[in-house]
Coordinates of N, CA, C and O in Angstrom, one line a residue:
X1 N 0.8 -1.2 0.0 CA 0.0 0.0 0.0 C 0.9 1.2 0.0 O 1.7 1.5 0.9
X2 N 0.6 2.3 -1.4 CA 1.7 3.7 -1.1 C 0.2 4.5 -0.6 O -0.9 4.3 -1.0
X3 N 0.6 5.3 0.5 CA -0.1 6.2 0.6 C 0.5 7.5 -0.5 O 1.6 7.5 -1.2
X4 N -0.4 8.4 -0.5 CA -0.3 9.8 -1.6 C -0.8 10.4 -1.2 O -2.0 10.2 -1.0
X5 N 0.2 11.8 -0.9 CA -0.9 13.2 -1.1 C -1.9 13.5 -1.5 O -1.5 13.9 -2.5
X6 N -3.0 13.7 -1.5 CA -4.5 14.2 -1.9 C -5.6 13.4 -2.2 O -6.7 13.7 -2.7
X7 N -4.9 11.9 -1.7 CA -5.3 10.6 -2.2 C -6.0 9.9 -0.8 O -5.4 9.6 0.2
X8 N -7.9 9.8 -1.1 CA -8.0 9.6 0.0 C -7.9 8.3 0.4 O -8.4 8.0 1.5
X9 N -7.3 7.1 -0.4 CA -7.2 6.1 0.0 C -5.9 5.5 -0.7 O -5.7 5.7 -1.9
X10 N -5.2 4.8 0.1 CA -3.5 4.4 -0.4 C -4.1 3.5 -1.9 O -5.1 2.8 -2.1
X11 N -2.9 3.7 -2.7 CA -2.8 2.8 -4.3 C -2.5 1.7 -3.6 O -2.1 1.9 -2.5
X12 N -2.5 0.3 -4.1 CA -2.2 -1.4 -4.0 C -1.0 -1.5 -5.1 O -1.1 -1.5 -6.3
X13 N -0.1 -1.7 -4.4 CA 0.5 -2.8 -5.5 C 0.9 -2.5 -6.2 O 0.6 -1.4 -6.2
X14 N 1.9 -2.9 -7.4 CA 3.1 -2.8 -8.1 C 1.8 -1.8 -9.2 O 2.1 -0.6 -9.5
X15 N 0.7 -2.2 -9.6 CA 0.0 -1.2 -10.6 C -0.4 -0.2 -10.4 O -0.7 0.6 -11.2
X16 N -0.6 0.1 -8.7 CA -1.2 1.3 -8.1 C 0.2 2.8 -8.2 O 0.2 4.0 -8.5
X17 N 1.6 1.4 -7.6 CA 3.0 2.3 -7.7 C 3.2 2.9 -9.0 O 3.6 4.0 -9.1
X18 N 2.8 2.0 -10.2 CA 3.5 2.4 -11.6 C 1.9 4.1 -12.0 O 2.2 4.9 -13.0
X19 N 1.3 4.3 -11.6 CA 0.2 5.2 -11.8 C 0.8 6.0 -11.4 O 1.1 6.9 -12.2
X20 N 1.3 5.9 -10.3 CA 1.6 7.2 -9.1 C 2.8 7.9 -10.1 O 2.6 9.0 -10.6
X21 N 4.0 7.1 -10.3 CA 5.1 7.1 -11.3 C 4.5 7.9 -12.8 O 4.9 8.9 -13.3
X22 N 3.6 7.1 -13.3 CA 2.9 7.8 -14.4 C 2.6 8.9 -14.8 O 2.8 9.4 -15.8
X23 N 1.8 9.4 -13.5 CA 1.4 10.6 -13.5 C 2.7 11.9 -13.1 O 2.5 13.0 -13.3
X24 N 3.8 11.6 -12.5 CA 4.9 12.2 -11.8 C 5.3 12.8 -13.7 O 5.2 13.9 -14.2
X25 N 5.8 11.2 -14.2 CA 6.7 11.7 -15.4 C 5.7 12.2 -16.5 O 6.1 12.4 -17.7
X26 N 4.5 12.4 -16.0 CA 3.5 13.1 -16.9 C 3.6 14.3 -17.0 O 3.6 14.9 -18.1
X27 N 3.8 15.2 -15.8 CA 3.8 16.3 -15.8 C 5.3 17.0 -15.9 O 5.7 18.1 -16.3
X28 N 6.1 15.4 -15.2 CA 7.7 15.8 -15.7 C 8.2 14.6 -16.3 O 8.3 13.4 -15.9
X29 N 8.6 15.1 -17.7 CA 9.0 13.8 -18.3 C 10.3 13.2 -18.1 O 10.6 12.0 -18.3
X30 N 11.3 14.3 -17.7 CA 12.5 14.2 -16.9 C 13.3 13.7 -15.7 O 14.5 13.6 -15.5
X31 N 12.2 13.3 -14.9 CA 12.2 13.7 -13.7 C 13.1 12.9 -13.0 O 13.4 12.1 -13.9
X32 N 13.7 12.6 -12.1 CA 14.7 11.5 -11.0 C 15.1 12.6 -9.6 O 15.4 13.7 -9.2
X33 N 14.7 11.3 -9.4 CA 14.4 11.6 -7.6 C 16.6 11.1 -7.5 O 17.3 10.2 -8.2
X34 N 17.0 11.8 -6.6 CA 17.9 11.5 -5.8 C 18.0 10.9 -4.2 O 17.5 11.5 -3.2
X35 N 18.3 10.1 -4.3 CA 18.1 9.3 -2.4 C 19.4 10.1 -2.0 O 20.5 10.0 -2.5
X36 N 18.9 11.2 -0.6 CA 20.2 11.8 0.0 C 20.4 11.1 1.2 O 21.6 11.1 1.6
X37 N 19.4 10.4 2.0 CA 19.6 10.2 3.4 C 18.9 9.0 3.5 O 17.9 9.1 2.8
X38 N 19.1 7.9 4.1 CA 18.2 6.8 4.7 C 18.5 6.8 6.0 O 19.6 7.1 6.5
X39 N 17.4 6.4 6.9 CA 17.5 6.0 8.5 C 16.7 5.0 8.7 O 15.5 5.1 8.5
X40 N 17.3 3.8 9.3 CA 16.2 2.3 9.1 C 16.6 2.4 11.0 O 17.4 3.0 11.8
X41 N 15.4 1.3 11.0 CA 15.1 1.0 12.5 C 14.1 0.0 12.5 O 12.9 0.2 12.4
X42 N 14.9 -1.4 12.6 CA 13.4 -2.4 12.7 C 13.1 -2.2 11.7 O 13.8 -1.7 10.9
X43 N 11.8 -2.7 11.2 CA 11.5 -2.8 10.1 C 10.6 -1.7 9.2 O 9.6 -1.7 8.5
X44 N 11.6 -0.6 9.8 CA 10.7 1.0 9.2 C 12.1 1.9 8.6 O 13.1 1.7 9.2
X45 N 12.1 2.7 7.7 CA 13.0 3.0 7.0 C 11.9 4.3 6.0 O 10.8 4.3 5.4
X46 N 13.4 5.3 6.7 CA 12.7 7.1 6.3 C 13.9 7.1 5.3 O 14.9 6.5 5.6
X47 N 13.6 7.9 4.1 CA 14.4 7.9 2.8 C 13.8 9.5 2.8 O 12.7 9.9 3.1
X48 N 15.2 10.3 2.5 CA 15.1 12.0 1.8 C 15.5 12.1 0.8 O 16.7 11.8 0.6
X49 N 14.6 12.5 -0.1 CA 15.1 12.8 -1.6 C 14.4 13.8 -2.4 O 13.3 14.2 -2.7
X50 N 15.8 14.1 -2.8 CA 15.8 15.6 -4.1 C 14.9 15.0 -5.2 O 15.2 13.9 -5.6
X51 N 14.0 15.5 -5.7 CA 12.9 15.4 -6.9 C 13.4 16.7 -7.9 O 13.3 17.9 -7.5
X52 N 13.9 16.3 -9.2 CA 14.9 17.2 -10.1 C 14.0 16.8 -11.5 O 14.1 15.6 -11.9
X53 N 13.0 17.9 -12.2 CA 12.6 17.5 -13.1 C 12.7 19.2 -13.7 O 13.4 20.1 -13.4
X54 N 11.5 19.1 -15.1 CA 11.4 19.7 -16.0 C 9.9 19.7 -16.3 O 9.6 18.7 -16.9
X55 N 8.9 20.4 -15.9 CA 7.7 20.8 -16.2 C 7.2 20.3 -17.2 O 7.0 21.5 -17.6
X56 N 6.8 19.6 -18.3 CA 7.1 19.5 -19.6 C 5.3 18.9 -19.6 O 5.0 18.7 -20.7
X57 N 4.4 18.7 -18.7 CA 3.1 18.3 -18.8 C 2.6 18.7 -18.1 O 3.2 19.5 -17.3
X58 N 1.0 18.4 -18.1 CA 0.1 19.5 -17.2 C 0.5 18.5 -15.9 O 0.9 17.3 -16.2
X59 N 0.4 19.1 -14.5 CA 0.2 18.4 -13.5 C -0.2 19.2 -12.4 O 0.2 20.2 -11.8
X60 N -1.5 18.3 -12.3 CA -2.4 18.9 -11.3 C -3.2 20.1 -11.6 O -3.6 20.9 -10.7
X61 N -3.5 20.1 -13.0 CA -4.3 20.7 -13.8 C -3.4 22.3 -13.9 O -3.8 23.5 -14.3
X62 N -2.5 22.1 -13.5 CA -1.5 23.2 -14.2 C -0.5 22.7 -15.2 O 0.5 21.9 -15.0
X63 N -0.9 23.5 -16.7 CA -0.1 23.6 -18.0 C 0.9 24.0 -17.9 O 1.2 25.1 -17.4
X64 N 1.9 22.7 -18.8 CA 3.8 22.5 -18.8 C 4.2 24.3 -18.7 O 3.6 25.1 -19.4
X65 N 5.1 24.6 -18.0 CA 5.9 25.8 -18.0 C 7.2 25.8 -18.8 O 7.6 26.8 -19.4
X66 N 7.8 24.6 -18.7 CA 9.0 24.3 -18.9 C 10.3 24.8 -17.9 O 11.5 24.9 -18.2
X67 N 9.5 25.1 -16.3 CA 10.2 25.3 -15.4 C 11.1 24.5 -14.7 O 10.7 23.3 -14.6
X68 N 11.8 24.7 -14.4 CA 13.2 23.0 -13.3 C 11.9 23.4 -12.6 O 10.9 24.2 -12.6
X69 N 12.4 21.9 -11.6 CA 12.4 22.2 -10.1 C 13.0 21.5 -9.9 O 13.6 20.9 -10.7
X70 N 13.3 21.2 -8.1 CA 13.9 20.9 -7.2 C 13.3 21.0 -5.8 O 13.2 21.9 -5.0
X71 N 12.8 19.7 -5.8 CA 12.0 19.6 -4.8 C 12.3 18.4 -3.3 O 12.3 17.1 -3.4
X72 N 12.6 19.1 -2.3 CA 12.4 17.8 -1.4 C 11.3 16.7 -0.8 O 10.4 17.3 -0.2
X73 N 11.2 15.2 -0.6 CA 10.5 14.6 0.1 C 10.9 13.4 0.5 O 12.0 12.9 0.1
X74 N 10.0 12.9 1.2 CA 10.5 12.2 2.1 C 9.7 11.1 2.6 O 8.5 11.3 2.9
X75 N 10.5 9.5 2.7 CA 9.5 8.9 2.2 C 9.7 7.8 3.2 O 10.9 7.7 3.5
X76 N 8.5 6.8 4.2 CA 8.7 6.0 5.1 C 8.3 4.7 4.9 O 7.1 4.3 4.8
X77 N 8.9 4.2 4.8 CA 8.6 2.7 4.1 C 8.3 1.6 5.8 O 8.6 1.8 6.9
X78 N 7.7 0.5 5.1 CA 7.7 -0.5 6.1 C 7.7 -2.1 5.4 O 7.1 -2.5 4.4
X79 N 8.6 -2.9 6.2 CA 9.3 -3.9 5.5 C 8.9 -5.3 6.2 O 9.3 -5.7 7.3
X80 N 8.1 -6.1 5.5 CA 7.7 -7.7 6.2 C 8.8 -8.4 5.2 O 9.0 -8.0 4.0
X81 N 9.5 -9.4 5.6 CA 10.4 -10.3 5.0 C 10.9 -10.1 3.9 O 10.8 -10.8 2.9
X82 N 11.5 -9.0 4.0 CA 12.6 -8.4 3.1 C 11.7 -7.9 2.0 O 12.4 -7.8 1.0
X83 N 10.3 -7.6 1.9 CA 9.5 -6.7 1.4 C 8.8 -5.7 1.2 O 7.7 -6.1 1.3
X84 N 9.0 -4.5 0.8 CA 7.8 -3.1 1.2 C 6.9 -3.3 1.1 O 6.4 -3.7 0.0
X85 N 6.2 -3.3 2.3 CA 4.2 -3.6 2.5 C 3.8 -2.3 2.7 O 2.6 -2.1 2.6
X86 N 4.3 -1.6 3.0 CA 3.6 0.0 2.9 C 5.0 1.5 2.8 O 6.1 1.5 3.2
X87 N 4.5 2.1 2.3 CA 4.7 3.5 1.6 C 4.1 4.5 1.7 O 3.2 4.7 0.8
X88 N 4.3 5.8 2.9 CA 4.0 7.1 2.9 C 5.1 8.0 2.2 O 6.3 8.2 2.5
X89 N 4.4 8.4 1.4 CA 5.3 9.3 0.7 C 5.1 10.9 1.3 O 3.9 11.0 1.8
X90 N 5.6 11.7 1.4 CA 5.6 13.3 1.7 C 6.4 14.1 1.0 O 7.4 14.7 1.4
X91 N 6.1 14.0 -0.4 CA 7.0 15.1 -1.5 C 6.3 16.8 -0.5 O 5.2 17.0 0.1
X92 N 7.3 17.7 -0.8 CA 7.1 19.3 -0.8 C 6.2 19.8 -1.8 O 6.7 20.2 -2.9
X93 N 4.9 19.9 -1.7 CA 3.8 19.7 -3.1 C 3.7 21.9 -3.2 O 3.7 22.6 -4.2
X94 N 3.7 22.1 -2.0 CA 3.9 23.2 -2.1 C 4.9 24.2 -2.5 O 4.6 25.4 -2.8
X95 N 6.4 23.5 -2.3 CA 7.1 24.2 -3.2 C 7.5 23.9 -4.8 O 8.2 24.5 -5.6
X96 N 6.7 22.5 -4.7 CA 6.9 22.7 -6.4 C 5.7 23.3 -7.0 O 5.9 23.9 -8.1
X97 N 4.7 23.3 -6.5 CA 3.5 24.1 -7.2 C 4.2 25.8 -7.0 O 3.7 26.6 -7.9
X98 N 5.0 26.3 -6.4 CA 5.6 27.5 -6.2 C 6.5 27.4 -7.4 O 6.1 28.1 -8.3
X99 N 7.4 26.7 -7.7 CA 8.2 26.5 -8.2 C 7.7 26.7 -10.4 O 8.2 27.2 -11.4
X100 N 6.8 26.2 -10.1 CA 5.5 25.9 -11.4 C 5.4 27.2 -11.8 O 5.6 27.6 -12.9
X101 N 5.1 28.0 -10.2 CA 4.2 29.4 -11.0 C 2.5 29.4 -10.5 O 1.8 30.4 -10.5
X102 N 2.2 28.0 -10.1 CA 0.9 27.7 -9.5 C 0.6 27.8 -8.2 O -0.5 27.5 -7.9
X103 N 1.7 28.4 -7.3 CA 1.3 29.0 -6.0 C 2.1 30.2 -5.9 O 3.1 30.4 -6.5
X104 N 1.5 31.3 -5.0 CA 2.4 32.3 -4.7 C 3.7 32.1 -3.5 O 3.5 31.6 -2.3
X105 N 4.8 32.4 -3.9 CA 6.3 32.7 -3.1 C 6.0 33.5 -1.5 O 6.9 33.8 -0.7

């Protein structure tokens, strides 16, 4: 299960993951996340990462700018038998919609 921002109920499963992904490189067709930091404990594990793309599609019903961004978030996974069984993700939605042009600075 990933949980998602604005999403009132977590996606399932490798088809729910590849949507979430879908729609990311939809609105950036560039995009790659960088892993800066991991901290594991038991079987929970927080990941910080740089999100580095190029506006190039609508996202979130705001039309491609062709703006960078650079965005941080931050992501908490949880692990049964060497498996991810769950996924909260917390991307910075507000500084990339700043970043867009689609929020005010």
């Amino acid at each position: 299960m990933f949980h998602v921002p604005g999403r009132p109920e977590p996606v399932v499963g490798p088809a729910g993951y590849i949507e979430i992904i879908g729609m990311m490189r939809g609105g950036f067709p560039d995009i790659q996340w960088t892993l800066e930091e991991t901290i594991a404990e038991g079987d929970n594990v927080a990941a910080r990462f740089t999100m580095r793309g190029t506006h190039g599609g609508s996202f979130f019903g705001v039309p491609p700018t062709g703006k960078k961004i650079a965005v941080q978030a931050m992501n908490f996974y949880r692990w049964s038998n060497g498996q991810i069984i769950g996924e909260r993700g917390q991307p910075d939605l507000l500084g990339l919609l700043q970043q867009i042009g689609a929020a005010p600075m």
